[in-house]
């Protein structure tokens, strides 16, 4: 089943449940990758930057993180040019996400419409020689002309699959790979991921110039077992919460059985193997970081409320498209409780993978 | 007074009062310029098109017209390439409008998000080798990197000024140049237009490649007198309708006195003079067409309702920003009456100017 157009996107606007207000963990992983981002731009510019440095952020979403990587890259390039005493290039920045992403909100915060002078922090950071465009579309399709990009960045996006894997009928009331998933489910997910990530690399290889760079940050897993608790627990708890909604009569068990999350967290070995098999990119650097959710807050109640809001901001459009919009408050209240109970017994750890790639010459 | 960010834009969405549903006259003028658009692209391609043909539509708005010029240009280029038996280029299309334009609505209608195959008329028209981006910003600022565009198109947009002209205090309850305007008002408008259109040309000259083309369609006037009825009557009737609202107690006369429309319709001579003085572009063609509004519908009542909706779709955000949102239905009911009365006595004629320009070499 291909995903519906309006399903896989973050919650829009800037309200209480919006992604814009609930994306601080994503910000943390973005900030953690900034050193590698800096190294990567610096290496790109060892000889010289082109007259116009063209960069894309894939899966930019809408909110305070949308411009974070872009402003970091641009600041790096400018600093390097100052250091080498050469003129900085112009910048063409493409912010990409699915067509249902809230581009209007991003565009309104970019810069004042009737003046080319920067008047606020964002304007300052981007500057007059930086030209921003929004590009609607899935990064599992071509998005840019051939060999038109010098730098591609994507954070917290390529762990989303192009579609829910096929052959998940036996997954029952699990909504993702789970300890209780029968044989074949893990394979269905990993096959879909291999196809999708290969497609992603192949499409980008057409769009990126020779020696162009790509830095990707996404969720991975440290265990060889895809049903290991560290990578499944958040969705196992969401499945449990949905089952609770079913007991309360909001939905049927059959509704849950036909719902699965189009997400996959690979190991670093899987990622390396796909990149090498696809063959267009050279791996400059591959790093992974363990994120211990427990240590990010001292107060567990507060942490659970924040986490539940984050999971809601990311998954709510998908949930509403499948189950309707009648019990989201109850669902995520239950989710916060499940989370609290779990965290009273054990920590939740997940892995961030960061890779820096160079486009090989043909 | 610089225009507020959220004021000069068409009504969003696709509801009853939206620009999307009320832009058939704009479509008519777009269609009329399509021959010149075709000639212009063909001439551009006399030698060969670049590997990626980069085109921008400035003031694309949101609705069925947003992609009309772009699809026309692309179809022309493809037809020419077939005729000459050379491969068609890839296309990079930039749709520009102010940051408050409804880009989300355009993006959602572009093409399916999870397939690169065209599935509807629009997808068909654009095709897989056509990459669309939205560019938020005023065309009175730089929008694109230096020498990055091959073709620029703008329809029904460059008659909008960057701001309400200064020194309009004496214009009283007129909201635009009017027969009753005192001396100095016409000059304030034409000075602002000269500055704005010169700025527009200068900025585009940085962005367009040598020999790159630009086709602009906008409202002009046939009379040397800027207060001639043909170019002022629509806003004179809006002023009258506002005065009626003042009599009914919705607003004060002072509210009307501080409101003026940032619009100007030049003569062809004015346009030529500005282009020649600015100096970056060579005029390939300058055409003008008289639009007789009366003959566009057989039933005057229907015509007046349509016209009032069109004027509302274009001006409502500006009116609401100044007067508030309490009497728009009443205002445009009154406007339709004024229009009906006027059309019972005389026709309304306005002028469309279409120019085709080539960027000179430095």
PDB file of N, CA and C in Angstrom, chain A residues 75-169:
ATOM      1  N   UNK A  75      27.107  29.312   7.430  1.00  0.00           N
ATOM      2  CA  UNK A  75      28.057  29.979   8.344  1.00  0.00           C
ATOM      3  C   UNK A  75      29.445  29.350   8.207  1.00  0.00           C
ATOM      4  N   UNK A  76      29.511  28.020   8.093  1.00  0.00           N
ATOM      5  CA  UNK A  76      30.799  27.335   7.914  1.00  0.00           C
ATOM      6  C   UNK A  76      31.514  27.805   6.654  1.00  0.00           C
ATOM      7  N   UNK A  77      30.752  27.844   5.564  1.00  0.00           N
ATOM      8  CA  UNK A  77      31.352  28.225   4.284  1.00  0.00           C
ATOM      9  C   UNK A  77      31.873  29.664   4.354  1.00  0.00           C
ATOM     10  N   UNK A  78      31.037  30.545   4.926  1.00  0.00           N
ATOM     11  CA  UNK A  78      31.474  31.953   5.020  1.00  0.00           C
ATOM     12  C   UNK A  78      32.739  32.080   5.874  1.00  0.00           C
ATOM     13  N   UNK A  79      32.758  31.357   6.992  1.00  0.00           N
ATOM     14  CA  UNK A  79      33.923  31.432   7.886  1.00  0.00           C
ATOM     15  C   UNK A  79      35.177  30.942   7.157  1.00  0.00           C
ATOM     16  N   UNK A  80      35.023  29.839   6.440  1.00  0.00           N
ATOM     17  CA  UNK A  80      36.162  29.271   5.706  1.00  0.00           C
ATOM     18  C   UNK A  80      36.674  30.256   4.648  1.00  0.00           C
ATOM     19  N   UNK A  81      35.732  30.908   3.961  1.00  0.00           N
ATOM     20  CA  UNK A  81      36.137  31.863   2.921  1.00  0.00           C
ATOM     21  C   UNK A  81      36.846  33.070   3.530  1.00  0.00           C
ATOM     22  N   UNK A  82      36.346  33.522   4.693  1.00  0.00           N
ATOM     23  CA  UNK A  82      37.033  34.630   5.377  1.00  0.00           C
ATOM     24  C   UNK A  82      38.464  34.220   5.729  1.00  0.00           C
ATOM     25  N   UNK A  83      38.576  33.006   6.274  1.00  0.00           N
ATOM     26  CA  UNK A  83      39.871  32.476   6.700  1.00  0.00           C
ATOM     27  C   UNK A  83      40.850  32.413   5.521  1.00  0.00           C
ATOM     28  N   UNK A  84      40.336  31.958   4.370  1.00  0.00           N
ATOM     29  CA  UNK A  84      41.201  31.819   3.190  1.00  0.00           C
ATOM     30  C   UNK A  84      41.281  33.115   2.389  1.00  0.00           C
ATOM     31  N   UNK A  85      40.565  34.127   2.883  1.00  0.00           N
ATOM     32  CA  UNK A  85      40.548  35.439   2.218  1.00  0.00           C
ATOM     33  C   UNK A  85      40.095  35.347   0.751  1.00  0.00           C
ATOM     34  N   UNK A  86      39.069  34.575   0.524  1.00  0.00           N
ATOM     35  CA  UNK A  86      38.455  34.507  -0.816  1.00  0.00           C
ATOM     36  C   UNK A  86      36.984  34.912  -0.681  1.00  0.00           C
ATOM     37  N   UNK A  87      36.390  35.444  -1.759  1.00  0.00           N
ATOM     38  CA  UNK A  87      34.980  35.867  -1.645  1.00  0.00           C
ATOM     39  C   UNK A  87      34.061  34.662  -1.401  1.00  0.00           C
ATOM     40  N   UNK A  88      33.073  34.828  -0.539  1.00  0.00           N
ATOM     41  CA  UNK A  88      32.103  33.751  -0.289  1.00  0.00           C
ATOM     42  C   UNK A  88      31.195  33.609  -1.504  1.00  0.00           C
ATOM     43  N   UNK A  89      30.724  32.394  -1.760  1.00  0.00           N
ATOM     44  CA  UNK A  89      29.809  32.209  -2.896  1.00  0.00           C
ATOM     45  C   UNK A  89      28.417  32.753  -2.567  1.00  0.00           C
ATOM     46  N   UNK A  90      27.576  32.861  -3.583  1.00  0.00           N
ATOM     47  CA  UNK A  90      26.146  32.991  -3.327  1.00  0.00           C
ATOM     48  C   UNK A  90      25.640  31.604  -2.922  1.00  0.00           C
ATOM     49  N   UNK A  91      24.482  31.559  -2.281  1.00  0.00           N
ATOM     50  CA  UNK A  91      23.925  30.277  -1.855  1.00  0.00           C
ATOM     51  C   UNK A  91      22.515  30.110  -2.420  1.00  0.00           C
ATOM     52  N   UNK A  92      22.273  28.951  -3.037  1.00  0.00           N
ATOM     53  CA  UNK A  92      20.892  28.627  -3.388  1.00  0.00           C
ATOM     54  C   UNK A  92      20.473  27.459  -2.510  1.00  0.00           C
ATOM     55  N   UNK A  93      19.463  27.712  -1.703  1.00  0.00           N
ATOM     56  CA  UNK A  93      19.054  26.745  -0.687  1.00  0.00           C
ATOM     57  C   UNK A  93      17.699  26.154  -1.054  1.00  0.00           C
ATOM     58  N   UNK A  94      17.623  24.839  -1.139  1.00  0.00           N
ATOM     59  CA  UNK A  94      16.351  24.173  -1.412  1.00  0.00           C
ATOM     60  C   UNK A  94      15.881  23.442  -0.162  1.00  0.00           C
ATOM     61  N   UNK A  95      14.728  23.840   0.345  1.00  0.00           N
ATOM     62  CA  UNK A  95      14.138  23.148   1.493  1.00  0.00           C
ATOM     63  C   UNK A  95      13.091  22.182   0.969  1.00  0.00           C
ATOM     64  N   UNK A  96      13.329  20.904   1.148  1.00  0.00           N
ATOM     65  CA  UNK A  96      12.411  19.894   0.604  1.00  0.00           C
ATOM     66  C   UNK A  96      11.639  19.173   1.695  1.00  0.00           C
ATOM     67  N   UNK A  97      10.406  18.909   1.423  1.00  0.00           N
ATOM     68  CA  UNK A  97       9.622  17.963   2.215  1.00  0.00           C
ATOM     69  C   UNK A  97       8.424  17.535   1.375  1.00  0.00           C
ATOM     70  N   UNK A  98       7.598  16.642   1.919  1.00  0.00           N
ATOM     71  CA  UNK A  98       6.431  16.177   1.171  1.00  0.00           C
ATOM     72  C   UNK A  98       5.482  17.345   0.891  1.00  0.00           C
ATOM     73  N   UNK A  99       4.659  17.229  -0.159  1.00  0.00           N
ATOM     74  CA  UNK A  99       3.782  18.346  -0.542  1.00  0.00           C
ATOM     75  C   UNK A  99       2.826  18.782   0.576  1.00  0.00           C
ATOM     76  N   UNK A 100       2.555  17.904   1.528  1.00  0.00           N
ATOM     77  CA  UNK A 100       1.660  18.299   2.607  1.00  0.00           C
ATOM     78  C   UNK A 100       2.366  18.931   3.792  1.00  0.00           C
ATOM     79  N   UNK A 101       3.667  19.072   3.700  1.00  0.00           N
ATOM     80  CA  UNK A 101       4.404  19.792   4.732  1.00  0.00           C
ATOM     81  C   UNK A 101       3.931  21.249   4.767  1.00  0.00           C
ATOM     82  N   UNK A 102       4.064  21.887   5.905  1.00  0.00           N
ATOM     83  CA  UNK A 102       3.572  23.266   6.021  1.00  0.00           C
ATOM     84  C   UNK A 102       4.637  24.263   5.554  1.00  0.00           C
ATOM     85  N   UNK A 103       4.798  24.377   4.236  1.00  0.00           N
ATOM     86  CA  UNK A 103       5.769  25.315   3.665  1.00  0.00           C
ATOM     87  C   UNK A 103       5.383  26.774   3.953  1.00  0.00           C
ATOM     88  N   UNK A 104       4.066  27.049   3.974  1.00  0.00           N
ATOM     89  CA  UNK A 104       3.637  28.432   4.229  1.00  0.00           C
ATOM     90  C   UNK A 104       4.250  28.976   5.513  1.00  0.00           C
ATOM     91  N   UNK A 105       4.250  28.148   6.562  1.00  0.00           N
ATOM     92  CA  UNK A 105       4.788  28.605   7.848  1.00  0.00           C
ATOM     93  C   UNK A 105       6.293  28.856   7.752  1.00  0.00           C
ATOM     94  N   UNK A 106       7.019  27.978   7.066  1.00  0.00           N
ATOM     95  CA  UNK A 106       8.467  28.220   6.887  1.00  0.00           C
ATOM     96  C   UNK A 106       8.686  29.539   6.149  1.00  0.00           C
ATOM     97  N   UNK A 107       7.962  29.711   5.034  1.00  0.00           N
ATOM     98  CA  UNK A 107       8.194  30.874   4.171  1.00  0.00           C
ATOM     99  C   UNK A 107       7.914  32.187   4.909  1.00  0.00           C
ATOM    100  N   UNK A 108       6.891  32.176   5.766  1.00  0.00           N
ATOM    101  CA  UNK A 108       6.551  33.418   6.467  1.00  0.00           C
ATOM    102  C   UNK A 108       7.623  33.827   7.464  1.00  0.00           C
ATOM    103  N   UNK A 109       8.399  32.874   7.944  1.00  0.00           N
ATOM    104  CA  UNK A 109       9.420  33.229   8.930  1.00  0.00           C
ATOM    105  C   UNK A 109      10.778  33.515   8.297  1.00  0.00           C
ATOM    106  N   UNK A 110      10.868  33.371   6.983  1.00  0.00           N
ATOM    107  CA  UNK A 110      12.181  33.477   6.340  1.00  0.00           C
ATOM    108  C   UNK A 110      12.808  34.858   6.427  1.00  0.00           C
ATOM    109  N   UNK A 111      12.127  35.808   5.819  1.00  0.00           N
ATOM    110  CA  UNK A 111      12.638  37.178   5.907  1.00  0.00           C
ATOM    111  C   UNK A 111      11.558  38.166   5.501  1.00  0.00           C
ATOM    112  N   UNK A 112      11.757  39.433   5.811  1.00  0.00           N
ATOM    113  CA  UNK A 112      10.715  40.404   5.476  1.00  0.00           C
ATOM    114  C   UNK A 112      10.513  40.470   3.962  1.00  0.00           C
ATOM    115  N   UNK A 113       9.277  40.705   3.554  1.00  0.00           N
ATOM    116  CA  UNK A 113       8.978  40.581   2.133  1.00  0.00           C
ATOM    117  C   UNK A 113       9.333  41.816   1.327  1.00  0.00           C
ATOM    118  N   UNK A 114       9.374  42.972   1.970  1.00  0.00           N
ATOM    119  CA  UNK A 114       9.597  44.178   1.172  1.00  0.00           C
ATOM    120  C   UNK A 114      10.951  44.815   1.402  1.00  0.00           C
ATOM    121  N   UNK A 115      11.863  44.058   1.930  1.00  0.00           N
ATOM    122  CA  UNK A 115      13.182  44.623   2.124  1.00  0.00           C
ATOM    123  C   UNK A 115      14.193  43.515   1.955  1.00  0.00           C
ATOM    124  N   UNK A 116      15.289  43.819   1.317  1.00  0.00           N
ATOM    125  CA  UNK A 116      16.312  42.793   1.165  1.00  0.00           C
ATOM    126  C   UNK A 116      17.285  42.837   2.344  1.00  0.00           C
ATOM    127  N   UNK A 117      17.073  43.795   3.257  1.00  0.00           N
ATOM    128  CA  UNK A 117      17.981  43.858   4.404  1.00  0.00           C
ATOM    129  C   UNK A 117      17.487  42.914   5.492  1.00  0.00           C
ATOM    130  N   UNK A 118      18.391  42.187   6.087  1.00  0.00           N
ATOM    131  CA  UNK A 118      17.979  41.332   7.194  1.00  0.00           C
ATOM    132  C   UNK A 118      17.554  42.169   8.395  1.00  0.00           C
ATOM    133  N   UNK A 119      16.452  41.806   8.997  1.00  0.00           N
ATOM    134  CA  UNK A 119      16.012  42.594  10.162  1.00  0.00           C
ATOM    135  C   UNK A 119      15.867  41.739  11.416  1.00  0.00           C
ATOM    136  N   UNK A 120      16.027  40.438  11.273  1.00  0.00           N
ATOM    137  CA  UNK A 120      15.935  39.616  12.482  1.00  0.00           C
ATOM    138  C   UNK A 120      17.010  38.542  12.441  1.00  0.00           C
ATOM    139  N   UNK A 121      17.030  37.717  13.447  1.00  0.00           N
ATOM    140  CA  UNK A 121      18.061  36.686  13.556  1.00  0.00           C
ATOM    141  C   UNK A 121      18.146  35.833  12.315  1.00  0.00           C
ATOM    142  N   UNK A 122      16.959  35.407  11.829  1.00  0.00           N
ATOM    143  CA  UNK A 122      16.970  34.492  10.682  1.00  0.00           C
ATOM    144  C   UNK A 122      17.490  35.175   9.421  1.00  0.00           C
ATOM    145  N   UNK A 123      17.007  36.398   9.210  1.00  0.00           N
ATOM    146  CA  UNK A 123      17.472  37.165   8.061  1.00  0.00           C
ATOM    147  C   UNK A 123      18.987  37.330   8.120  1.00  0.00           C
ATOM    148  N   UNK A 124      19.465  37.659   9.326  1.00  0.00           N
ATOM    149  CA  UNK A 124      20.905  37.834   9.520  1.00  0.00           C
ATOM    150  C   UNK A 124      21.682  36.586   9.140  1.00  0.00           C
ATOM    151  N   UNK A 125      21.161  35.450   9.627  1.00  0.00           N
ATOM    152  CA  UNK A 125      21.874  34.204   9.441  1.00  0.00           C
ATOM    153  C   UNK A 125      21.942  33.834   7.966  1.00  0.00           C
ATOM    154  N   UNK A 126      20.865  34.080   7.237  1.00  0.00           N
ATOM    155  CA  UNK A 126      20.856  33.695   5.835  1.00  0.00           C
ATOM    156  C   UNK A 126      21.515  34.759   4.965  1.00  0.00           C
ATOM    157  N   UNK A 127      21.095  35.998   5.109  1.00  0.00           N
ATOM    158  CA  UNK A 127      21.736  37.083   4.386  1.00  0.00           C
ATOM    159  C   UNK A 127      21.210  37.282   2.980  1.00  0.00           C
ATOM    160  N   UNK A 128      21.613  38.394   2.378  1.00  0.00           N
ATOM    161  CA  UNK A 128      21.085  38.809   1.089  1.00  0.00           C
ATOM    162  C   UNK A 128      21.581  37.978  -0.088  1.00  0.00           C
ATOM    163  N   UNK A 129      22.683  37.268   0.100  1.00  0.00           N
ATOM    164  CA  UNK A 129      23.223  36.487  -1.012  1.00  0.00           C
ATOM    165  C   UNK A 129      22.809  35.019  -0.892  1.00  0.00           C
ATOM    166  N   UNK A 130      21.729  34.796  -0.150  1.00  0.00           N
ATOM    167  CA  UNK A 130      21.232  33.445   0.073  1.00  0.00           C
ATOM    168  C   UNK A 130      19.789  33.369  -0.428  1.00  0.00           C
ATOM    169  N   UNK A 131      19.522  32.508  -1.391  1.00  0.00           N
ATOM    170  CA  UNK A 131      18.223  32.469  -2.055  1.00  0.00           C
ATOM    171  C   UNK A 131      17.528  31.150  -1.736  1.00  0.00           C
ATOM    172  N   UNK A 132      16.399  31.261  -1.048  1.00  0.00           N
ATOM    173  CA  UNK A 132      15.747  30.059  -0.520  1.00  0.00           C
ATOM    174  C   UNK A 132      14.531  29.691  -1.367  1.00  0.00           C
ATOM    175  N   UNK A 133      14.417  28.404  -1.665  1.00  0.00           N
ATOM    176  CA  UNK A 133      13.241  27.900  -2.377  1.00  0.00           C
ATOM    177  C   UNK A 133      12.712  26.661  -1.657  1.00  0.00           C
ATOM    178  N   UNK A 134      11.424  26.439  -1.747  1.00  0.00           N
ATOM    179  CA  UNK A 134      10.814  25.237  -1.189  1.00  0.00           C
ATOM    180  C   UNK A 134      10.553  24.232  -2.301  1.00  0.00           C
ATOM    181  N   UNK A 135      10.890  22.986  -2.055  1.00  0.00           N
ATOM    182  CA  UNK A 135      10.702  21.951  -3.076  1.00  0.00           C
ATOM    183  C   UNK A 135       9.792  20.845  -2.526  1.00  0.00           C
ATOM    184  N   UNK A 136       8.550  20.789  -3.034  1.00  0.00           N
ATOM    185  CA  UNK A 136       7.630  19.777  -2.537  1.00  0.00           C
ATOM    186  C   UNK A 136       7.833  18.453  -3.258  1.00  0.00           C
ATOM    187  N   UNK A 137       7.868  17.370  -2.527  1.00  0.00           N
ATOM    188  CA  UNK A 137       7.993  16.055  -3.171  1.00  0.00           C
ATOM    189  C   UNK A 137       8.684  15.047  -2.276  1.00  0.00           C
ATOM    190  N   UNK A 138       8.488  13.778  -2.592  1.00  0.00           N
ATOM    191  CA  UNK A 138       9.138  12.711  -1.845  1.00  0.00           C
ATOM    192  C   UNK A 138      10.576  12.560  -2.302  1.00  0.00           C
ATOM    193  N   UNK A 139      11.503  12.354  -1.348  1.00  0.00           N
ATOM    194  CA  UNK A 139      12.892  12.136  -1.768  1.00  0.00           C
ATOM    195  C   UNK A 139      13.099  10.726  -2.324  1.00  0.00           C
ATOM    196  N   UNK A 140      12.028   9.977  -2.446  1.00  0.00           N
ATOM    197  CA  UNK A 140      12.097   8.707  -3.192  1.00  0.00           C
ATOM    198  C   UNK A 140      11.685   8.917  -4.657  1.00  0.00           C
ATOM    199  N   UNK A 141      11.580  10.180  -5.082  1.00  0.00           N
ATOM    200  CA  UNK A 141      11.449  10.537  -6.500  1.00  0.00           C
ATOM    201  C   UNK A 141      12.540  11.567  -6.804  1.00  0.00           C
ATOM    202  N   UNK A 142      12.796  11.836  -8.097  1.00  0.00           N
ATOM    203  CA  UNK A 142      13.732  12.902  -8.454  1.00  0.00           C
ATOM    204  C   UNK A 142      13.142  14.243  -8.042  1.00  0.00           C
ATOM    205  N   UNK A 143      13.990  15.079  -7.487  1.00  0.00           N
ATOM    206  CA  UNK A 143      13.530  16.378  -7.004  1.00  0.00           C
ATOM    207  C   UNK A 143      14.258  17.546  -7.673  1.00  0.00           C
ATOM    208  N   UNK A 144      15.449  17.275  -8.217  1.00  0.00           N
ATOM    209  CA  UNK A 144      16.304  18.356  -8.711  1.00  0.00           C
ATOM    210  C   UNK A 144      16.882  17.994 -10.083  1.00  0.00           C
ATOM    211  N   UNK A 145      17.256  18.999 -10.868  1.00  0.00           N
ATOM    212  CA  UNK A 145      17.886  18.731 -12.168  1.00  0.00           C
ATOM    213  C   UNK A 145      19.197  17.958 -11.987  1.00  0.00           C
ATOM    214  N   UNK A 146      19.638  17.327 -13.057  1.00  0.00           N
ATOM    215  CA  UNK A 146      20.869  16.538 -13.029  1.00  0.00           C
ATOM    216  C   UNK A 146      22.063  17.401 -12.637  1.00  0.00           C
ATOM    217  N   UNK A 147      22.868  16.868 -11.764  1.00  0.00           N
ATOM    218  CA  UNK A 147      24.130  17.499 -11.352  1.00  0.00           C
ATOM    219  C   UNK A 147      23.976  18.971 -10.973  1.00  0.00           C
ATOM    220  N   UNK A 148      22.938  19.241 -10.238  1.00  0.00           N
ATOM    221  CA  UNK A 148      22.679  20.649  -9.890  1.00  0.00           C
ATOM    222  C   UNK A 148      22.974  20.975  -8.430  1.00  0.00           C
ATOM    223  N   UNK A 149      23.260  19.978  -7.606  1.00  0.00           N
ATOM    224  CA  UNK A 149      23.469  20.235  -6.176  1.00  0.00           C
ATOM    225  C   UNK A 149      24.924  19.990  -5.770  1.00  0.00           C
ATOM    226  N   UNK A 150      25.430  20.879  -4.900  1.00  0.00           N
ATOM    227  CA  UNK A 150      26.785  20.669  -4.385  1.00  0.00           C
ATOM    228  C   UNK A 150      26.776  20.004  -3.015  1.00  0.00           C
ATOM    229  N   UNK A 151      25.693  20.161  -2.296  1.00  0.00           N
ATOM    230  CA  UNK A 151      25.664  19.646  -0.923  1.00  0.00           C
ATOM    231  C   UNK A 151      24.237  19.247  -0.578  1.00  0.00           C
ATOM    232  N   UNK A 152      24.084  18.053  -0.031  1.00  0.00           N
ATOM    233  CA  UNK A 152      22.754  17.592   0.402  1.00  0.00           C
ATOM    234  C   UNK A 152      22.813  17.224   1.876  1.00  0.00           C
ATOM    235  N   UNK A 153      21.834  17.674   2.609  1.00  0.00           N
ATOM    236  CA  UNK A 153      21.743  17.323   4.027  1.00  0.00           C
ATOM    237  C   UNK A 153      20.366  16.774   4.319  1.00  0.00           C
ATOM    238  N   UNK A 154      20.308  15.810   5.216  1.00  0.00           N
ATOM    239  CA  UNK A 154      19.007  15.333   5.656  1.00  0.00           C
ATOM    240  C   UNK A 154      19.129  14.850   7.087  1.00  0.00           C
ATOM    241  N   UNK A 155      18.213  15.281   7.915  1.00  0.00           N
ATOM    242  CA  UNK A 155      18.263  14.893   9.326  1.00  0.00           C
ATOM    243  C   UNK A 155      16.922  14.330   9.745  1.00  0.00           C
ATOM    244  N   UNK A 156      16.949  13.186  10.436  1.00  0.00           N
ATOM    245  CA  UNK A 156      15.719  12.575  10.958  1.00  0.00           C
ATOM    246  C   UNK A 156      14.657  12.323   9.892  1.00  0.00           C
ATOM    247  N   UNK A 157      15.072  11.911   8.719  1.00  0.00           N
ATOM    248  CA  UNK A 157      14.098  11.702   7.646  1.00  0.00           C
ATOM    249  C   UNK A 157      14.233  10.359   6.927  1.00  0.00           C
ATOM    250  N   UNK A 158      15.465   9.935   6.602  1.00  0.00           N
ATOM    251  CA  UNK A 158      15.581   8.755   5.732  1.00  0.00           C
ATOM    252  C   UNK A 158      15.307   7.443   6.461  1.00  0.00           C
ATOM    253  N   UNK A 159      14.961   7.500   7.748  1.00  0.00           N
ATOM    254  CA  UNK A 159      14.448   6.286   8.423  1.00  0.00           C
ATOM    255  C   UNK A 159      12.959   6.075   8.104  1.00  0.00           C
ATOM    256  N   UNK A 160      12.321   7.051   7.437  1.00  0.00           N
ATOM    257  CA  UNK A 160      10.936   6.862   6.988  1.00  0.00           C
ATOM    258  C   UNK A 160      10.938   6.143   5.644  1.00  0.00           C
ATOM    259  N   UNK A 161      10.131   5.117   5.540  1.00  0.00           N
ATOM    260  CA  UNK A 161      10.062   4.340   4.300  1.00  0.00           C
ATOM    261  C   UNK A 161       9.137   5.020   3.288  1.00  0.00           C
ATOM    262  N   UNK A 162       9.263   4.619   2.033  1.00  0.00           N
ATOM    263  CA  UNK A 162       8.394   5.194   0.988  1.00  0.00           C
ATOM    264  C   UNK A 162       6.969   4.662   1.104  1.00  0.00           C
ATOM    265  N   UNK A 163       6.813   3.533   1.759  1.00  0.00           N
ATOM    266  CA  UNK A 163       5.486   2.940   1.926  1.00  0.00           C
ATOM    267  C   UNK A 163       5.529   1.936   3.072  1.00  0.00           C
ATOM    268  N   UNK A 164       4.362   1.538   3.568  1.00  0.00           N
ATOM    269  CA  UNK A 164       4.304   0.460   4.535  1.00  0.00           C
ATOM    270  C   UNK A 164       4.748  -0.813   3.793  1.00  0.00           C
ATOM    271  N   UNK A 165       5.682  -1.592   4.362  1.00  0.00           N
ATOM    272  CA  UNK A 165       6.116  -2.815   3.672  1.00  0.00           C
ATOM    273  C   UNK A 165       4.921  -3.720   3.352  1.00  0.00           C
ATOM    274  N   UNK A 166       5.058  -4.509   2.296  1.00  0.00           N
ATOM    275  CA  UNK A 166       3.993  -5.474   1.981  1.00  0.00           C
ATOM    276  C   UNK A 166       4.190  -6.721   2.841  1.00  0.00           C
ATOM    277  N   UNK A 167       3.189  -7.573   2.863  1.00  0.00           N
ATOM    278  CA  UNK A 167       3.228  -8.840   3.619  1.00  0.00           C
ATOM    279  C   UNK A 167       3.358  -8.667   5.131  1.00  0.00           C
ATOM    280  N   UNK A 168       2.626  -7.706   5.664  1.00  0.00           N
ATOM    281  CA  UNK A 168       2.637  -7.538   7.121  1.00  0.00           C
ATOM    282  C   UNK A 168       1.351  -8.080   7.757  1.00  0.00           C
ATOM    283  N   UNK A 169       0.559  -8.811   6.968  1.00  0.00           N
ATOM    284  CA  UNK A 169      -0.748  -9.272   7.459  1.00  0.00           C
ATOM    285  C   UNK A 169      -0.633 -10.033   8.776  1.00  0.00           C
TER     286      UNK A 169
END
